[in-house]
Each structure stands twice: as structure tokens, then as C-alpha cells.
mmCIF file of C-alpha atoms in Angstrom:
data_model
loop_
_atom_site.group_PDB
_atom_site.id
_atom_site.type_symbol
_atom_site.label_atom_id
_atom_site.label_comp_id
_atom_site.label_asym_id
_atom_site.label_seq_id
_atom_site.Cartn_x
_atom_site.Cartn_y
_atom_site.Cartn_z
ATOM 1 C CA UNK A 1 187.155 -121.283 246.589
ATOM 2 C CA UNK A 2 187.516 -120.097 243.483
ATOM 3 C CA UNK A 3 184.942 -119.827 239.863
ATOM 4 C CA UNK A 4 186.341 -123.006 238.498
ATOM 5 C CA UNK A 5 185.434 -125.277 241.093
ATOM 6 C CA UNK A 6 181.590 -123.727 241.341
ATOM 7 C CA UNK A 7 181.419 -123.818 237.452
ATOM 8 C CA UNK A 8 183.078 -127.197 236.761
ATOM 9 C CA UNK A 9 184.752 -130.047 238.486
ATOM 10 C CA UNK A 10 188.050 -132.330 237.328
ATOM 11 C CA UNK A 11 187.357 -135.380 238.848
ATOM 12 C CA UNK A 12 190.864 -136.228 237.669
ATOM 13 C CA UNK A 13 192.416 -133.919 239.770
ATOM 14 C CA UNK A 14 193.092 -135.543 243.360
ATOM 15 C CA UNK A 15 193.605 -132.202 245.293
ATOM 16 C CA UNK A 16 189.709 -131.462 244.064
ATOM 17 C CA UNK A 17 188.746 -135.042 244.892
ATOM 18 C CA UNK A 18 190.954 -134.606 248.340
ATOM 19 C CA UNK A 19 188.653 -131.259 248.929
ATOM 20 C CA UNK A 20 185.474 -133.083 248.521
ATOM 21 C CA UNK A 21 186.143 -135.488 251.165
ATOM 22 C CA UNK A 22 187.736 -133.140 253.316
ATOM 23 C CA UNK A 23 185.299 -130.764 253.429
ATOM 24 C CA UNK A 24 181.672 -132.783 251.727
ATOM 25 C CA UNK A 25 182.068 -135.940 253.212
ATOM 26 C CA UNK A 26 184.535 -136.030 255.725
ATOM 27 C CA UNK A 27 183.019 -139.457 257.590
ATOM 28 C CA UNK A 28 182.573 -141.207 254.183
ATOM 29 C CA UNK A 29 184.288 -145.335 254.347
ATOM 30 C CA UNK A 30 186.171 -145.303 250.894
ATOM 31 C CA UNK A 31 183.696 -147.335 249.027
ATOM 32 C CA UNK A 32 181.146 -144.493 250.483
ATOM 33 C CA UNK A 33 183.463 -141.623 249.216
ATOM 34 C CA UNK A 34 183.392 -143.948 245.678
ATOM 35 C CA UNK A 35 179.847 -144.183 244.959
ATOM 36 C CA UNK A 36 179.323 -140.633 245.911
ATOM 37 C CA UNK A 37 181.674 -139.155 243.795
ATOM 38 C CA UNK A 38 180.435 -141.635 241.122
ATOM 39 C CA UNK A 39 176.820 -140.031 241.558
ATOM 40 C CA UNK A 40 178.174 -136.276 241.249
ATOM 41 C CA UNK A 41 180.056 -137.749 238.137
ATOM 42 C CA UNK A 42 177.353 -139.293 236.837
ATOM 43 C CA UNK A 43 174.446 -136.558 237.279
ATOM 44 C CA UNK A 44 176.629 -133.561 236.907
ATOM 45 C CA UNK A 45 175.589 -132.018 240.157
ATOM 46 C CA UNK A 46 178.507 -129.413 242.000
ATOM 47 C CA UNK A 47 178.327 -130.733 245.791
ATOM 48 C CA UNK A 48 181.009 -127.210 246.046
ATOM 49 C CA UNK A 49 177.487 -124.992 244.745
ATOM 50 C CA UNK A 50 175.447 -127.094 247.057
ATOM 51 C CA UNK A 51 173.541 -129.450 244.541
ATOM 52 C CA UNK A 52 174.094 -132.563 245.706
ATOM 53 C CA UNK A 53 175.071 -133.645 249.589
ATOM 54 C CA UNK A 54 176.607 -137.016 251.147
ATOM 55 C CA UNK A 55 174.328 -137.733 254.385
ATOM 56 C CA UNK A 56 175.836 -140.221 256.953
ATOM 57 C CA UNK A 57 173.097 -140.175 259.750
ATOM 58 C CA UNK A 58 173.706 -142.144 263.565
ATOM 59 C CA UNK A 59 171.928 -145.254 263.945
ATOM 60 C CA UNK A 60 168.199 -144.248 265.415
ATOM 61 C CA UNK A 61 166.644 -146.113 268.315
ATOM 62 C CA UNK A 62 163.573 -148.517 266.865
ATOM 63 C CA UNK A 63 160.799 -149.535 269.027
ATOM 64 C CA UNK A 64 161.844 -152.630 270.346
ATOM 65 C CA UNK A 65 164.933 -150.494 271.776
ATOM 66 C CA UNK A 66 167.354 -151.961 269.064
ATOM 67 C CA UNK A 67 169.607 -149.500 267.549
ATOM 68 C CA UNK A 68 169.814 -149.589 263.572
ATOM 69 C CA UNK A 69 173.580 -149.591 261.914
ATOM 70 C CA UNK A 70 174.199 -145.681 260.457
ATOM 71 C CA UNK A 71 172.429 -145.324 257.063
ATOM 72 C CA UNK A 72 174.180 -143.112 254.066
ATOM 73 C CA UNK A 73 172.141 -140.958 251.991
ATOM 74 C CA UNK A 74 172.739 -139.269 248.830
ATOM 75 C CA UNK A 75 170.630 -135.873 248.630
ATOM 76 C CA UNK A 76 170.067 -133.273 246.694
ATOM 77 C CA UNK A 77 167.682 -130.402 246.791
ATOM 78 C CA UNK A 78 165.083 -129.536 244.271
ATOM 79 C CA UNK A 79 167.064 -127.284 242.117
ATOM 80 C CA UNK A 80 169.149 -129.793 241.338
ATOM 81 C CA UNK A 81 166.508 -132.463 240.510
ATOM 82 C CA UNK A 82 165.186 -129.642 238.095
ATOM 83 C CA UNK A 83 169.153 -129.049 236.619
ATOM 84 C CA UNK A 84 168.961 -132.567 235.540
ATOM 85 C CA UNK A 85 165.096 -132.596 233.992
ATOM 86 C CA UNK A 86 166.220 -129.390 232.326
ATOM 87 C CA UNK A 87 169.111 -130.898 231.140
ATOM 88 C CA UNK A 88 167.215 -133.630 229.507
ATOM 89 C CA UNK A 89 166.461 -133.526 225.828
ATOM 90 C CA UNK A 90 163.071 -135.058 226.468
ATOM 91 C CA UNK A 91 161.945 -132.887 229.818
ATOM 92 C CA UNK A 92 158.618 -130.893 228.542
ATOM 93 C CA UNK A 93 157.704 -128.903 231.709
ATOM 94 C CA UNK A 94 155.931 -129.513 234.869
ATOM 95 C CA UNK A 95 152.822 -128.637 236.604
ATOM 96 C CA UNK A 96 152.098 -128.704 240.484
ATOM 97 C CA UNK A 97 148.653 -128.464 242.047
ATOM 98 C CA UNK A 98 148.200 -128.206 245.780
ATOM 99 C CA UNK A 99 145.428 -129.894 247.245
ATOM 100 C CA UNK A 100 142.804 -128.319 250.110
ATOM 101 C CA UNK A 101 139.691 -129.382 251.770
ATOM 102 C CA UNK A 102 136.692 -127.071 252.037
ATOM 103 C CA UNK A 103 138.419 -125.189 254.977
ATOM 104 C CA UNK A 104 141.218 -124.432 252.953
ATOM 105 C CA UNK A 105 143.622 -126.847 255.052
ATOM 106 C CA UNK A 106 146.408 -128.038 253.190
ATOM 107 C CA UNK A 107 146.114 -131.814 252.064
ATOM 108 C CA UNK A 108 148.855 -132.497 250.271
ATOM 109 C CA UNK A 109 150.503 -131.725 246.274
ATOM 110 C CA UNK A 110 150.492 -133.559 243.008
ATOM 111 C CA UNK A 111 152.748 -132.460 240.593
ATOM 112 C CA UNK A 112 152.896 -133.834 236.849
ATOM 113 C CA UNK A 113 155.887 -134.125 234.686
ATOM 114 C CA UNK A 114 155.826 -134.436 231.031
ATOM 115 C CA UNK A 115 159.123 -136.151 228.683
ATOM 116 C CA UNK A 116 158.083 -135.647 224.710
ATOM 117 C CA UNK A 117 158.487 -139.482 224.337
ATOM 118 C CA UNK A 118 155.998 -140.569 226.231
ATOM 119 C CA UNK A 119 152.381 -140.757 225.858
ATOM 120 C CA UNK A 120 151.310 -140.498 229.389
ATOM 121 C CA UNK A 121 153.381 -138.205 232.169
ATOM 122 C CA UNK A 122 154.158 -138.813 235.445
ATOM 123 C CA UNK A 123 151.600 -137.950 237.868
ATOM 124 C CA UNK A 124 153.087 -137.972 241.933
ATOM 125 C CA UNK A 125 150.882 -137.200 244.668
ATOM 126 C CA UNK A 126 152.616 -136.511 248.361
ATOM 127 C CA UNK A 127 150.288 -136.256 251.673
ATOM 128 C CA UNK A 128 150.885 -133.518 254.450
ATOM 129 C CA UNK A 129 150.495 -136.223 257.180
ATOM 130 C CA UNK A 130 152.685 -138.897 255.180
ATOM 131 C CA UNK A 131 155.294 -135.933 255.140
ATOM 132 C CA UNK A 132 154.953 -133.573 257.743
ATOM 133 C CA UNK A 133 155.526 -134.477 261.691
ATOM 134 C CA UNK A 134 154.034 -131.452 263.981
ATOM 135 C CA UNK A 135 156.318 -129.599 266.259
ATOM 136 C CA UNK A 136 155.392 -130.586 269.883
ATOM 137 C CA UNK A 137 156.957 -127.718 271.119
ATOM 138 C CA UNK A 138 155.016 -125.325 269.089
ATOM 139 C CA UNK A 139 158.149 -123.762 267.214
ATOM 140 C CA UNK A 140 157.629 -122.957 263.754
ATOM 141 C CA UNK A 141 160.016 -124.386 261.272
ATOM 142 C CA UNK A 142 159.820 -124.224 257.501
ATOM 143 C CA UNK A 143 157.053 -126.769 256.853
ATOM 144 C CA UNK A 144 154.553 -124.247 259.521
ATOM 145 C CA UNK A 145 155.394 -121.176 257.705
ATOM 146 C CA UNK A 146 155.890 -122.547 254.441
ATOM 147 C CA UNK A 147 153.635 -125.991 253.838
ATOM 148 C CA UNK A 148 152.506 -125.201 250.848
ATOM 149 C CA UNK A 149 156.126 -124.953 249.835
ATOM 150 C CA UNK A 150 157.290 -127.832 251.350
ATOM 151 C CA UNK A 151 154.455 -130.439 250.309
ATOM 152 C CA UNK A 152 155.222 -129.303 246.614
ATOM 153 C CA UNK A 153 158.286 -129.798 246.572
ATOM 154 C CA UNK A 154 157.931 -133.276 247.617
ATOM 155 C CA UNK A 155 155.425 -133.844 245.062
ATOM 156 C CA UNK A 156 157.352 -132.320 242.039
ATOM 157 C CA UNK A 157 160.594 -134.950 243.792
ATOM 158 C CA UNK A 158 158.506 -137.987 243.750
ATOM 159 C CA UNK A 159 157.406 -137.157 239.972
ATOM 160 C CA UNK A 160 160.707 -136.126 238.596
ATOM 161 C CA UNK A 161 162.238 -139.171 239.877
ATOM 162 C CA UNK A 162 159.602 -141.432 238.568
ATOM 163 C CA UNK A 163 159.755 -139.780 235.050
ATOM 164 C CA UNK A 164 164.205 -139.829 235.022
ATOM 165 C CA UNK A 165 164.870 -142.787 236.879
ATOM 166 C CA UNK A 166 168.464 -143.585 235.713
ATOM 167 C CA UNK A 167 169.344 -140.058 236.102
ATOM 168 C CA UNK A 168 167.609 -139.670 239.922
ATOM 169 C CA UNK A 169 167.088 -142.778 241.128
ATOM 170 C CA UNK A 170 168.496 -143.461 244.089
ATOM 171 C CA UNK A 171 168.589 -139.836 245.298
ATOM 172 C CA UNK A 172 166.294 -137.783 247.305
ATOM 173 C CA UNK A 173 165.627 -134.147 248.269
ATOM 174 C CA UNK A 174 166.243 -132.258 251.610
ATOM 175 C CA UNK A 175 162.047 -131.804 251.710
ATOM 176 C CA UNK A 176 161.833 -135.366 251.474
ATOM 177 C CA UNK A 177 163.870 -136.478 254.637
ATOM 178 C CA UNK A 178 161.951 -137.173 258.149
ATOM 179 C CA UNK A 179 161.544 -134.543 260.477
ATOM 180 C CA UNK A 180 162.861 -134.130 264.000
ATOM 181 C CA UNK A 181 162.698 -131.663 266.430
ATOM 182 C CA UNK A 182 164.477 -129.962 269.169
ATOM 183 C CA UNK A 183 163.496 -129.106 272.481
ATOM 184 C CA UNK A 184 163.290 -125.502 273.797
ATOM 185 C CA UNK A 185 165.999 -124.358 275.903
ATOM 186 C CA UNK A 186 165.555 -125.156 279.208
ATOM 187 C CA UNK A 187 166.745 -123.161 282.314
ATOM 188 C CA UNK A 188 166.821 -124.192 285.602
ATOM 189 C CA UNK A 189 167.546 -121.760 288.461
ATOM 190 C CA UNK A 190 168.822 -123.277 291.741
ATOM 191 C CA UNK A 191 168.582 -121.127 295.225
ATOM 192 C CA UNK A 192 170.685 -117.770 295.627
ATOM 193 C CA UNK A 193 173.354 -120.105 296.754
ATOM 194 C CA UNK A 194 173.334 -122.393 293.670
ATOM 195 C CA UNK A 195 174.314 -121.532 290.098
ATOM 196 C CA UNK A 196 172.090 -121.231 287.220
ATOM 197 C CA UNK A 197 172.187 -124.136 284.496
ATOM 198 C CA UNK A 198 171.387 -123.488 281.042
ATOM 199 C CA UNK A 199 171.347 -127.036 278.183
ATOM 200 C CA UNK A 200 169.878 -127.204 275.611
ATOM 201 C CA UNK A 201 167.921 -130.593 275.265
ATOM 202 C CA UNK A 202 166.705 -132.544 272.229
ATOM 203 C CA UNK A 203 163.659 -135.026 271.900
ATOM 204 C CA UNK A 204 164.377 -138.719 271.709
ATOM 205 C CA UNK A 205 162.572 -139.310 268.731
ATOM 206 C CA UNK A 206 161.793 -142.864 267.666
ATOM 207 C CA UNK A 207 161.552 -143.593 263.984
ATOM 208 C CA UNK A 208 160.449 -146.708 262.678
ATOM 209 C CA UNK A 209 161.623 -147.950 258.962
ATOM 210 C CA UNK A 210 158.358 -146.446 257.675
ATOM 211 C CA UNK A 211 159.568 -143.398 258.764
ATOM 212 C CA UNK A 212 162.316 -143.141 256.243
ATOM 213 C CA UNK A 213 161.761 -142.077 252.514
ATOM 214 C CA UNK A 214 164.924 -145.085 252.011
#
């Protein structure tokens, strides 16, 4: 790939467009592909550097046992949420407080974001257990070694968006997407006359519409 395409996109060239669809958003519909290209357009986020991502997830399983229609997603990741505030003639910093009980356990973040023309900022707050689904198989993903992490950024998404919503809205961050897990690898060992299987399994998780930040 080469330094113009990370640095700056034609969207009137149709071999670049052709690449982003090829390779970003290869199970896009065409009005899909549209509005996603519209939103790189729009918010000047490189999906080739990894700013912004087109999401197509499977329908989920709810819990009457119906199965939802796929749902598209626009993301992006907090760097690029803070490449647009940056960007922004009016963006005047932002602050980010975790929050802890008495034991030191991690309740959740608020973050605060300031814009020079208003009076009052932005306060967001975002809750560990609103966010964060533990692992019942006791494997430690980002949000165990890194909540503090994790929770913040949430926070600091929920308050950018709510201080630039015609620049964000719409959008949301890889932190703020519901969790799943997979299973641990399972092995099962027949006789000495049998053969040794080896799958890899992954929970049936059930999400309900609460579940999802959309």
C-alpha cells in the first residue's frame, strides 16, 4: 500500500473506492458501501490507517429464540474520535477520572470534554457492569488486564460524542461494542483404538437489544 493512500484518500478515484470495498467492507449491500464511504468522507477518518471500520455482524439469537436480521455498524476507535475533537476549532481538552469504591475496585469512568463556545462541558459517566461482561472461562482479555483502560475509554466516547454530535454521531468505538467470549479448547481422547479430536468451541451467547450500544 503505498504513503498516499495512509496520508490521504481520492474518493474520486474508483480503483481506491474499488480497494475499500474489496478489502474494508467486502460484505457491504451498495447502499451500505454508500453511507460508509459517505462517513469516511465526511469525518476525514483513513479506514486504510485503521480509523474508522465497517462492521456487518450475523443476526444474534434473542430470548424468545427469534433470530434478529444482521445489524451494520460504523466504528471507529478512540484515536480517531480524538482526530476529529482535535480537529475542531472549538475542542478545549479533556479530563477523565476513574471511579473506585473504598476497596479500590473499579466502578466505572467519567470523562469531561470542554468546546470554547459553550458554557457548560460535557460530562459522560460509563459503569464497569453496564460495560464489562466477565469471562466464564476465566481467560483474561483486555478489559481483566486493562479495566481501567477500557472503562475510560468508554467514558471519554460517550462524552466526545455528546459534545461533536454532527461530527460523531452515529459512530461508536471498538471499547464500546458488547463482549463475547470463546470457549477453551476442548480435547477429547477416545480409547487407544480411537483417534483424538481437537475443536475449538464457542459460547452461545444470548444478547438482548439492551445489550447493544445501537
Amino acid at each position: 500500500m503505498t504513503d498516499n493512500l495512509l496520508s490521504t484518500i481520492n474518493y474520486s478515484d474508483n480503483k481506491t473506492i474499488q480497494l475499500i470495498r474489496n478489502t474494508i467492507a467486502p460484505t457491504a449491500t451498495a447502499d451500505e458501501f454508500g453511507l460508509f464511504i459517505e462517513y469516511c468522507r465526511s469525518t476525514g477518518l483513513n479506514p486504510f490507517k485503521k480509523e474508522i471500520w465497517f462492521i456487518k455482524t450475523p443476526g444474534y439469537r434473542k430470548k424468545d429464540g427469534n433470530m434478529t436480521a444482521p445489524r451494520v455498524q460504523i466504528m471507529t476507535g478512540i484515536n480517531g474520535y480524538l482526530t476529529i475533537a482535535n480537529r475542531h476549532p472549538e475542542f478545549d481538552g479533556m479530563t477523565c477520572d476513574i471511579l473506585m469504591d473504598e476497596s479500590k475496585k473499579i466502578l466505572g469512568a467519567t470523562a469531561t470534554v470542554y468546546r470554547k463556545d459553550r458554557k457548560y462541558p460535557s460530562v459522560a459517566t460509563a459503569l464497569m457492569d453496564e460495560y464489562y461482561k466477565p469471562n466464564p472461562y476465566g481467560n483474561k482479555g483486555v478489559w481483566e488486564q486493562m479495566p481501567s483502560i477500557m472503562i475510560a475509554k468508554c467514558a471519554k466516547s460517550l462524552a466526545l460524542r455528546e459534545a461533536f454530535p454532527q461530527e460523531l454521531g452515529g459512530t461508536y468505538t471498538d471499547a464500546e461494542m458488547p463482549m463475547t467470549h470463546a470457549a477453551p479448547k476442548v480435547v477429547e481422547v477416545q480409547g487407544s483404538a480411537g483417534s483424538q479430536v481437537s475443536k475449538d468451541k464457542l459460547e452461545d451467547v444470548t444478547f438482548t437489544d439492551d445489550d447493544l450500544p445501537w
